[in-house]
mmCIF file of C-alpha atoms in Angstrom:
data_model
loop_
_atom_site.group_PDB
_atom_site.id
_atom_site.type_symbol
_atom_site.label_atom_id
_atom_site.label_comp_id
_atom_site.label_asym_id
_atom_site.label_seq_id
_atom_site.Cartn_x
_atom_site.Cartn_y
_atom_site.Cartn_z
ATOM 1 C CA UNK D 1 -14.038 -8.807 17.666
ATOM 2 C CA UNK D 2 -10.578 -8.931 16.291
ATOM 3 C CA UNK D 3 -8.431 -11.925 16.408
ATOM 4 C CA UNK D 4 -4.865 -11.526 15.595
ATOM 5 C CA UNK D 5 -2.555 -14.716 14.083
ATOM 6 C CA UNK D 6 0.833 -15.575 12.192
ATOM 7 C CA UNK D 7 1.118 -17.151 9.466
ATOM 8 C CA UNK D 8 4.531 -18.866 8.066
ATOM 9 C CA UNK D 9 5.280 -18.255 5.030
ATOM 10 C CA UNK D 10 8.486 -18.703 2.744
ATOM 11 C CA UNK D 11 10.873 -16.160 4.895
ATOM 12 C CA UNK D 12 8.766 -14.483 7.059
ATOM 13 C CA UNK D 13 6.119 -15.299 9.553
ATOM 14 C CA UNK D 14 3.493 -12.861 8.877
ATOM 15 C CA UNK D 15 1.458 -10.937 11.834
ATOM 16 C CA UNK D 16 -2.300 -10.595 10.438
ATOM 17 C CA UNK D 17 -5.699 -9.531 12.043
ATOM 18 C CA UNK D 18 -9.574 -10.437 11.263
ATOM 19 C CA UNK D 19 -12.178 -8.855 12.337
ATOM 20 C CA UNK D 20 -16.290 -8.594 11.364
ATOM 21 C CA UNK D 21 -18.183 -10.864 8.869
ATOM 22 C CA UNK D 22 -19.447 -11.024 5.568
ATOM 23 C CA UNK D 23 -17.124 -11.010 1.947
ATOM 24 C CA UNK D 24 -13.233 -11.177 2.434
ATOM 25 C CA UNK D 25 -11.814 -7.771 1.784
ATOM 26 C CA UNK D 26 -7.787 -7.281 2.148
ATOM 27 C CA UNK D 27 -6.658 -4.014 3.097
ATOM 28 C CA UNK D 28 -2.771 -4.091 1.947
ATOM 29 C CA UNK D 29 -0.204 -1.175 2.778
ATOM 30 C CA UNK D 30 3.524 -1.097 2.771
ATOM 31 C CA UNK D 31 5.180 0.126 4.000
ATOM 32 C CA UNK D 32 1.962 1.230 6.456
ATOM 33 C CA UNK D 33 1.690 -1.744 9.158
ATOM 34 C CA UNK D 34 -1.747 -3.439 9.710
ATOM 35 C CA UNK D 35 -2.377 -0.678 12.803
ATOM 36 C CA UNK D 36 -2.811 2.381 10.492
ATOM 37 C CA UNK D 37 -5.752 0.801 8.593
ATOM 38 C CA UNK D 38 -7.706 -0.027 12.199
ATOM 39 C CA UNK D 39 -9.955 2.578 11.904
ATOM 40 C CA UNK D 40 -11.100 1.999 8.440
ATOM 41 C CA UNK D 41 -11.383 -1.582 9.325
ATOM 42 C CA UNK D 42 -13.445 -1.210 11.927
ATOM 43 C CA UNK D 43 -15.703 0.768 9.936
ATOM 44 C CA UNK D 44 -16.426 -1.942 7.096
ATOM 45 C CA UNK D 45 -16.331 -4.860 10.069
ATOM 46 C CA UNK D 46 -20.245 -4.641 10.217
ATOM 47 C CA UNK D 47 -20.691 -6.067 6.554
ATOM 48 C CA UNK D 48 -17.253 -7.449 6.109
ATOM 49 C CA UNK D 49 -14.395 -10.009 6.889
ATOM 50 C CA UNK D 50 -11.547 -7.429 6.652
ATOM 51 C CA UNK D 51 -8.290 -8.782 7.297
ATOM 52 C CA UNK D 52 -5.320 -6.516 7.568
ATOM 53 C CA UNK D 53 -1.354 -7.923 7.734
ATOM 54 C CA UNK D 54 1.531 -6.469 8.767
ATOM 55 C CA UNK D 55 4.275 -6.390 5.721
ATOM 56 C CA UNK D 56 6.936 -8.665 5.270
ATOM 57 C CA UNK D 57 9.872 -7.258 6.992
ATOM 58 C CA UNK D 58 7.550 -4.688 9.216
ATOM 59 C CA UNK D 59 6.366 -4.616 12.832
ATOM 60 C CA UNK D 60 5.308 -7.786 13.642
ATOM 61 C CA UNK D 61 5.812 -9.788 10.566
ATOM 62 C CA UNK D 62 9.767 -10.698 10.942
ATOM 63 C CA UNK D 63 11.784 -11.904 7.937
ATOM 64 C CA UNK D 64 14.006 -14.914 8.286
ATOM 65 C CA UNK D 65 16.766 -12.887 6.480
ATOM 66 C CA UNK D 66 16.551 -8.933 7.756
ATOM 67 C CA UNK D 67 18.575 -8.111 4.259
ATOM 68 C CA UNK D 68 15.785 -9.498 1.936
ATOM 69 C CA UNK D 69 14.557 -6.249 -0.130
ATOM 70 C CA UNK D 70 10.580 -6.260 0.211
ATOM 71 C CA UNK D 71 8.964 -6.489 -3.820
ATOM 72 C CA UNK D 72 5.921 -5.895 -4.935
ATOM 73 C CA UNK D 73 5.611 -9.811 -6.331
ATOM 74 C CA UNK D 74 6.520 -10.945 -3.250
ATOM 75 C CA UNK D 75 4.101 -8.962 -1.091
ATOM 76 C CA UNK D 76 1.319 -10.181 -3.151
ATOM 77 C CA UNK D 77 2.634 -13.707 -2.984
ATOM 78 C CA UNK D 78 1.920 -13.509 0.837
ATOM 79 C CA UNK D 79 -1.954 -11.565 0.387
ATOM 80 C CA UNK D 80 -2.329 -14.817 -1.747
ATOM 81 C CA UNK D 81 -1.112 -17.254 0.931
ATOM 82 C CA UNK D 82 -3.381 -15.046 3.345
ATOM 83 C CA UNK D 83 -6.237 -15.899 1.495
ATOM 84 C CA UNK D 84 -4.986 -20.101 1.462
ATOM 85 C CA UNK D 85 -4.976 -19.725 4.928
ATOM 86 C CA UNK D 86 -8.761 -18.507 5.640
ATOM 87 C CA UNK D 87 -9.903 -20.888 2.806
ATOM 88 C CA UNK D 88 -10.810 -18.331 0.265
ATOM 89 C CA UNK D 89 -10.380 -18.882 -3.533
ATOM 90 C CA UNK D 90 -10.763 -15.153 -4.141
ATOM 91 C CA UNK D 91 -11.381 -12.024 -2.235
ATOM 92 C CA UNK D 92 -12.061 -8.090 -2.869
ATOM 93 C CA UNK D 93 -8.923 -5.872 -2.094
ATOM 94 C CA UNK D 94 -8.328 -2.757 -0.830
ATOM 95 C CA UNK D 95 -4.035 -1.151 -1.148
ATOM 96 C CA UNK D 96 -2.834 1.733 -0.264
ATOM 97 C CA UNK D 97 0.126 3.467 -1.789
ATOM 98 C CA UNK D 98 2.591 0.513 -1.833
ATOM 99 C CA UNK D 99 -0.005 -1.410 -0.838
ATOM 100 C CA UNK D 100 -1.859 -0.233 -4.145
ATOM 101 C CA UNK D 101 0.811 -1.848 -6.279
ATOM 102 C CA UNK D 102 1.110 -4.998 -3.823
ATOM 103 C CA UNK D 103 -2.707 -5.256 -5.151
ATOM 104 C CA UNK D 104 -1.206 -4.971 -8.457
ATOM 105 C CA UNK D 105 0.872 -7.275 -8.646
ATOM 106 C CA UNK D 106 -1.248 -9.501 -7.310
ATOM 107 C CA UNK D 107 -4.038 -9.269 -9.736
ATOM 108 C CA UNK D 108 -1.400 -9.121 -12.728
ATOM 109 C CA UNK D 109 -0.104 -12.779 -11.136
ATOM 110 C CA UNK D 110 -3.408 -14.391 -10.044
ATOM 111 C CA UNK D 111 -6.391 -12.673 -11.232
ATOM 112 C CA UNK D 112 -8.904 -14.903 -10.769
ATOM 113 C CA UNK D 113 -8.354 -14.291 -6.902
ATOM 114 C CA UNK D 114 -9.016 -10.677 -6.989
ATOM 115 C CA UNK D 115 -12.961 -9.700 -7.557
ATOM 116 C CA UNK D 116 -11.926 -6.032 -7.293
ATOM 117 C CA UNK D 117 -8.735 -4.274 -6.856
ATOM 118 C CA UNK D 118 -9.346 -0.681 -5.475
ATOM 119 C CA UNK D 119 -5.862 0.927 -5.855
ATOM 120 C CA UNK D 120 -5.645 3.908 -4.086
ATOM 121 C CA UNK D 121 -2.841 6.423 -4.736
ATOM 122 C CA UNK D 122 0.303 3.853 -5.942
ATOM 123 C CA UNK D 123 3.131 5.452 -6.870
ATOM 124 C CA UNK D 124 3.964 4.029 -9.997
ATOM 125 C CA UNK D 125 6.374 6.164 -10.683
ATOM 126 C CA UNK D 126 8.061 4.599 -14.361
ATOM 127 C CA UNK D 127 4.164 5.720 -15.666
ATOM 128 C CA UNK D 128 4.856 9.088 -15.521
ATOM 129 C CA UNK D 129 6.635 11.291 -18.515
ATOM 130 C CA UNK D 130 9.084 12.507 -16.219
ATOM 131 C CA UNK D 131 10.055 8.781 -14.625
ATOM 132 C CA UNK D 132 14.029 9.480 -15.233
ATOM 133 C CA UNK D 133 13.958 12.177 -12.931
ATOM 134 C CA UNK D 134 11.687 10.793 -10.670
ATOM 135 C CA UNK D 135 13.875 7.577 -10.390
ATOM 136 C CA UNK D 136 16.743 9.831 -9.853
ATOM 137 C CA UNK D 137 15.109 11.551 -7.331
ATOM 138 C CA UNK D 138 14.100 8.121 -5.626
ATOM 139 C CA UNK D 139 17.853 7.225 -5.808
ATOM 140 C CA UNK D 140 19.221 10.049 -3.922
ATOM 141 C CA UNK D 141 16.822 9.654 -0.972
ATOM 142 C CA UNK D 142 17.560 6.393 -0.644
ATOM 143 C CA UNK D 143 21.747 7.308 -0.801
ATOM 144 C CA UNK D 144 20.715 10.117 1.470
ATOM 145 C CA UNK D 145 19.545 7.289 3.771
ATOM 146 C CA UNK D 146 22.519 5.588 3.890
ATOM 147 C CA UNK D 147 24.725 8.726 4.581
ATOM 148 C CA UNK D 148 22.386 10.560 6.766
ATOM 149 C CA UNK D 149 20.048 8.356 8.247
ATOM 150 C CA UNK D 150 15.855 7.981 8.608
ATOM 151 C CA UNK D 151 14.959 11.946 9.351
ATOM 152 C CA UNK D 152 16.886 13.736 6.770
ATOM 153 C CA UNK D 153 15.880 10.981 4.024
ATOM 154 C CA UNK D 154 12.414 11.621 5.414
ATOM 155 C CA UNK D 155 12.604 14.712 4.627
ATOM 156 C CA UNK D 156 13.909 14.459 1.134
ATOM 157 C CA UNK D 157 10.934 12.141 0.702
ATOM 158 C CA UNK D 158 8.088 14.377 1.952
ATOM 159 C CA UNK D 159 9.277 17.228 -0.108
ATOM 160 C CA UNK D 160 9.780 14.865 -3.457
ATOM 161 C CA UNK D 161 6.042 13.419 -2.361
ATOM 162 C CA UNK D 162 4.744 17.018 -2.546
ATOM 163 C CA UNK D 163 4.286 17.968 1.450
ATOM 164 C CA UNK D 164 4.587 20.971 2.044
ATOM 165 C CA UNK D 165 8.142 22.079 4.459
ATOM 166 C CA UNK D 166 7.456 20.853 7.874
ATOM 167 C CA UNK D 167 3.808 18.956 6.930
ATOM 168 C CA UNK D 168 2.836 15.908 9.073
ATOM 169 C CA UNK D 169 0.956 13.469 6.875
ATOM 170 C CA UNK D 170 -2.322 13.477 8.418
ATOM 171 C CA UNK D 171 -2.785 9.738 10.346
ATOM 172 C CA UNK D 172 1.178 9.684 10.654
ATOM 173 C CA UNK D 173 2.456 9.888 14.190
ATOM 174 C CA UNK D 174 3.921 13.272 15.232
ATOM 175 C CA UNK D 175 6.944 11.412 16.967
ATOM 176 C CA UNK D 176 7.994 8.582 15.599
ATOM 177 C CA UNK D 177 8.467 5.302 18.038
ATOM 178 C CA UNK D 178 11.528 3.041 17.721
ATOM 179 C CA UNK D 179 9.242 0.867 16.080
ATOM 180 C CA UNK D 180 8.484 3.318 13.326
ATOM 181 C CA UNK D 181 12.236 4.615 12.753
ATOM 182 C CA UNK D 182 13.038 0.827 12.639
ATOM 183 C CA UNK D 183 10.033 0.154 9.761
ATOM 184 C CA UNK D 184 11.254 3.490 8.009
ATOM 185 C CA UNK D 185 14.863 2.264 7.497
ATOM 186 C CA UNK D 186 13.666 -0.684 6.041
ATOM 187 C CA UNK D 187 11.410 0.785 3.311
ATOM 188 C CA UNK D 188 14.269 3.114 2.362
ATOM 189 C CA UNK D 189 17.208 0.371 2.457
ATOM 190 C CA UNK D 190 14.879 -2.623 1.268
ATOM 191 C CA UNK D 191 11.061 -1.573 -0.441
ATOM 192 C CA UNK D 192 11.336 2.164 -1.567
ATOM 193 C CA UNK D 193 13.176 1.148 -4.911
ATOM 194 C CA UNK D 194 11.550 -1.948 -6.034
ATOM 195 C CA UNK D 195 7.603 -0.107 -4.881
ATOM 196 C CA UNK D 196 8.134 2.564 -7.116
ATOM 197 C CA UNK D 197 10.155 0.884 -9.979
ATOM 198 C CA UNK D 198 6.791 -1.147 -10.782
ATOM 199 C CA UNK D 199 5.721 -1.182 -13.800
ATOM 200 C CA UNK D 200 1.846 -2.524 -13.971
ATOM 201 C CA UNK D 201 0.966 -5.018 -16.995
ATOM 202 C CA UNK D 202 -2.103 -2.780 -18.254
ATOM 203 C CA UNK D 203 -3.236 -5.911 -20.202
ATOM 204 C CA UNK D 204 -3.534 -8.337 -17.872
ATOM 205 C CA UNK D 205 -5.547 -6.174 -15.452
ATOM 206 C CA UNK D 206 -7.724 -4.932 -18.238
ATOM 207 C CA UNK D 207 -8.061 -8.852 -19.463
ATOM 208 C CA UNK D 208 -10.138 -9.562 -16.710
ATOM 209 C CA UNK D 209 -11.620 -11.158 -14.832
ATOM 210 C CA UNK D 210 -11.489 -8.439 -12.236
ATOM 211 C CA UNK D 211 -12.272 -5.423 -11.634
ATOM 212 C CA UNK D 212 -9.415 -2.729 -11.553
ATOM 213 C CA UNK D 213 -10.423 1.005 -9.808
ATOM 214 C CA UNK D 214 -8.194 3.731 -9.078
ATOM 215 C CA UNK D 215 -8.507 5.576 -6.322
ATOM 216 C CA UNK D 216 -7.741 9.286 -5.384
ATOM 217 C CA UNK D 217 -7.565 11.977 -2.771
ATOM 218 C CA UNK D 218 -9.808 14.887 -2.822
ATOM 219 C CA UNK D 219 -6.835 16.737 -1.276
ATOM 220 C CA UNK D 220 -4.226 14.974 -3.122
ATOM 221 C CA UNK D 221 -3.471 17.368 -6.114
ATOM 222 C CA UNK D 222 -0.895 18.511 -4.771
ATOM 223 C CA UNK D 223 1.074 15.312 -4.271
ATOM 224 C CA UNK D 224 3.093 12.817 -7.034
ATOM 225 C CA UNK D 225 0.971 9.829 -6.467
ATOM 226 C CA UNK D 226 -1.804 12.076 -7.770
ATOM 227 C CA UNK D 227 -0.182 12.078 -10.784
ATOM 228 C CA UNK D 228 0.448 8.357 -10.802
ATOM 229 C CA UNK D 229 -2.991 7.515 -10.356
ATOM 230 C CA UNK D 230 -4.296 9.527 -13.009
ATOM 231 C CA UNK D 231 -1.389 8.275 -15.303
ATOM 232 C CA UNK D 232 -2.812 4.914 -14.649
ATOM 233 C CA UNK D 233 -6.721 5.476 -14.555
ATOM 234 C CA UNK D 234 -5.693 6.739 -18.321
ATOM 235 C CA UNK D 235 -3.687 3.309 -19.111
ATOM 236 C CA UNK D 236 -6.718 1.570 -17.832
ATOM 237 C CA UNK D 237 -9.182 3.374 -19.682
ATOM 238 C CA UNK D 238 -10.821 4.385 -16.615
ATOM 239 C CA UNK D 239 -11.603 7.499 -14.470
ATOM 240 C CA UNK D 240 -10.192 7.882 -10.590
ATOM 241 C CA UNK D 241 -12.931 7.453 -7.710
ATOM 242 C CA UNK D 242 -12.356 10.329 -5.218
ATOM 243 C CA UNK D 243 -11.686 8.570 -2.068
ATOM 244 C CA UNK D 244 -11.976 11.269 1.071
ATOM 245 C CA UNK D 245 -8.906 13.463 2.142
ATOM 246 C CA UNK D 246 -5.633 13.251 0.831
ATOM 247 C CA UNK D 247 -2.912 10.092 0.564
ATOM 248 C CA UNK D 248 -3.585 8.583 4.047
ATOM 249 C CA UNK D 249 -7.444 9.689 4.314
ATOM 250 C CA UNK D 250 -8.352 6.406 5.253
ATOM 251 C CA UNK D 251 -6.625 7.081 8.804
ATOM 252 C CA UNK D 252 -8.433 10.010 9.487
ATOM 253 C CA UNK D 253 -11.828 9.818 8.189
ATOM 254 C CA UNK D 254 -12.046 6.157 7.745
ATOM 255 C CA UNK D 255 -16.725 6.156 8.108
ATOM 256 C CA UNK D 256 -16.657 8.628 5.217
ATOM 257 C CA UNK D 257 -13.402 6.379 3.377
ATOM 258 C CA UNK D 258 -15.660 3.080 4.313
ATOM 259 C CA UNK D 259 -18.617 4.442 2.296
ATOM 260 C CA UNK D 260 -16.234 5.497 -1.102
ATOM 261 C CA UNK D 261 -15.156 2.255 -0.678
ATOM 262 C CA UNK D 262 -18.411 0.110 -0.184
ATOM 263 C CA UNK D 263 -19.743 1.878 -3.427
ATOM 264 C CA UNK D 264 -16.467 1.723 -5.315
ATOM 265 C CA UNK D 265 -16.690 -2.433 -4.796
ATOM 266 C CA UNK D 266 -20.376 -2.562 -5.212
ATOM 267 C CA UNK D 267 -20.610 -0.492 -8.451
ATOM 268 C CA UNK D 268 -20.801 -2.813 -11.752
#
């Protein structure tokens, strides 16, 4: 069964769902909403309390102040305040591409509340040895945005990610709703910049006492956050897990994702 609640927090009330029983896991994206990681939290329900949130400023979690640009710091602030509210002094976590560096920040800022942080696919892009151009490139999709509007700096963005032309993401939706053009504007106006301008603090996450593991796609190699993830497997000292499929292959094979995952937390 899934229950779904809001939470008020400092500027937005925040639209989150539990389901299943067992350890608290967090699955974080941004700007993905709480409905794109469904299927993979349905799979880890049976052993599991997986709790998924909409991000501040997306879907159903609605800011006070619609100008407020979305950080990683402040994402993780409200994971933390997610765990405060189900009475948990620590949880495993599970993020996604921005959700990778929400998970982060959030065991750079409060470690003893992360057990593990599996961070699949963040694009830290100020890791890599090219992050001036990559920055630059970040900038112009977000001017391109402003000028042109959601589908041409979509575009822009696919191509810089490393899609190929016309390439649907596989899990994305092949026409976007309102709802999705509305959550797109907002991660280019408000959350593209400060996401990808993070900079993680390699010593606190190696200090302990969590667990950090970098995740990858099997089909990934093709795409920039594969870079980033290696880049910061190597700053860790550690190797990437192969997770299935490519950057969103937890929507679209989420039993076989559910298994990388199980054995990425339980492995010592």
């Amino acid at each position: 069964m899934t229950t779904t609640h809001i939470l008020e927090v400092p500027g937005v009330r925040l639209r989150y769902e539990v389901r299943g029983t067992g350890p608290l896991l967090l699955l974080l994206g941004a700007p993905m909403a709480a409905a794109y990681f469904a299927p993979l939290a349905d799979a880890l329900a049976g052993d599991h309390t997986v709790v998924t949130h909409d991000p501040r400023g997306i879907a159903g979690s609605v800011l006070d102040d619609p100008a407020e640009d979305s950080t990683p710091e402040l994402r993780a602030d409200d994971a933390a305040a997610l765990m405060d509210v189900l009475g948990a002094e620590s949880a495993d976590v599970f993020g996604s591409s921005g959700g990778a560096v929400t998970g982060l920040a959030l065991a750079a800022r409060l470690p003893k509340r992360v057990r593990t942080l599996v961070a699949h696919e963040p694009p830290c892009l100020e890791l890599l040895p090219d992050a001036a151009e990559r920055r630059a490139a970040t900038e112009d999709i977000i001017e391109t945005f402003h000028r042109e509007g959601v589908g041409p700096a979509f575009a822009k963005f696919m191509a810089t990610a490393g899609f190929d032309g016309d390439e649907v993401p596989d899990g994305a939706p092949e026409e976007p709703s309102e709802q999705d053009l509305a959550d797109s504007a907002r991660f280019f106006a408000h959350e593209l910049r400060g996401t990808t301008r993070y900079v993680p603090d390699a010593g606190a996450l190696r200090a302990g006492p969590l667990r950090v593991v970098v995740g990858v796609g099997a089909d990934s190699g093709r795409l920039l956050t594969y870079r980033t993830s290696v880049a910061l497997a190597g700053l860790l000292g550690t190797a990437p897990v192969v997770f299935p499929g490519d950057h969103g292959g937890f929507t679209y094979q989420p039993g076989e994702f559910a298994q990388t995952l199980r054995k990425a937390l339980a492995a010592s």
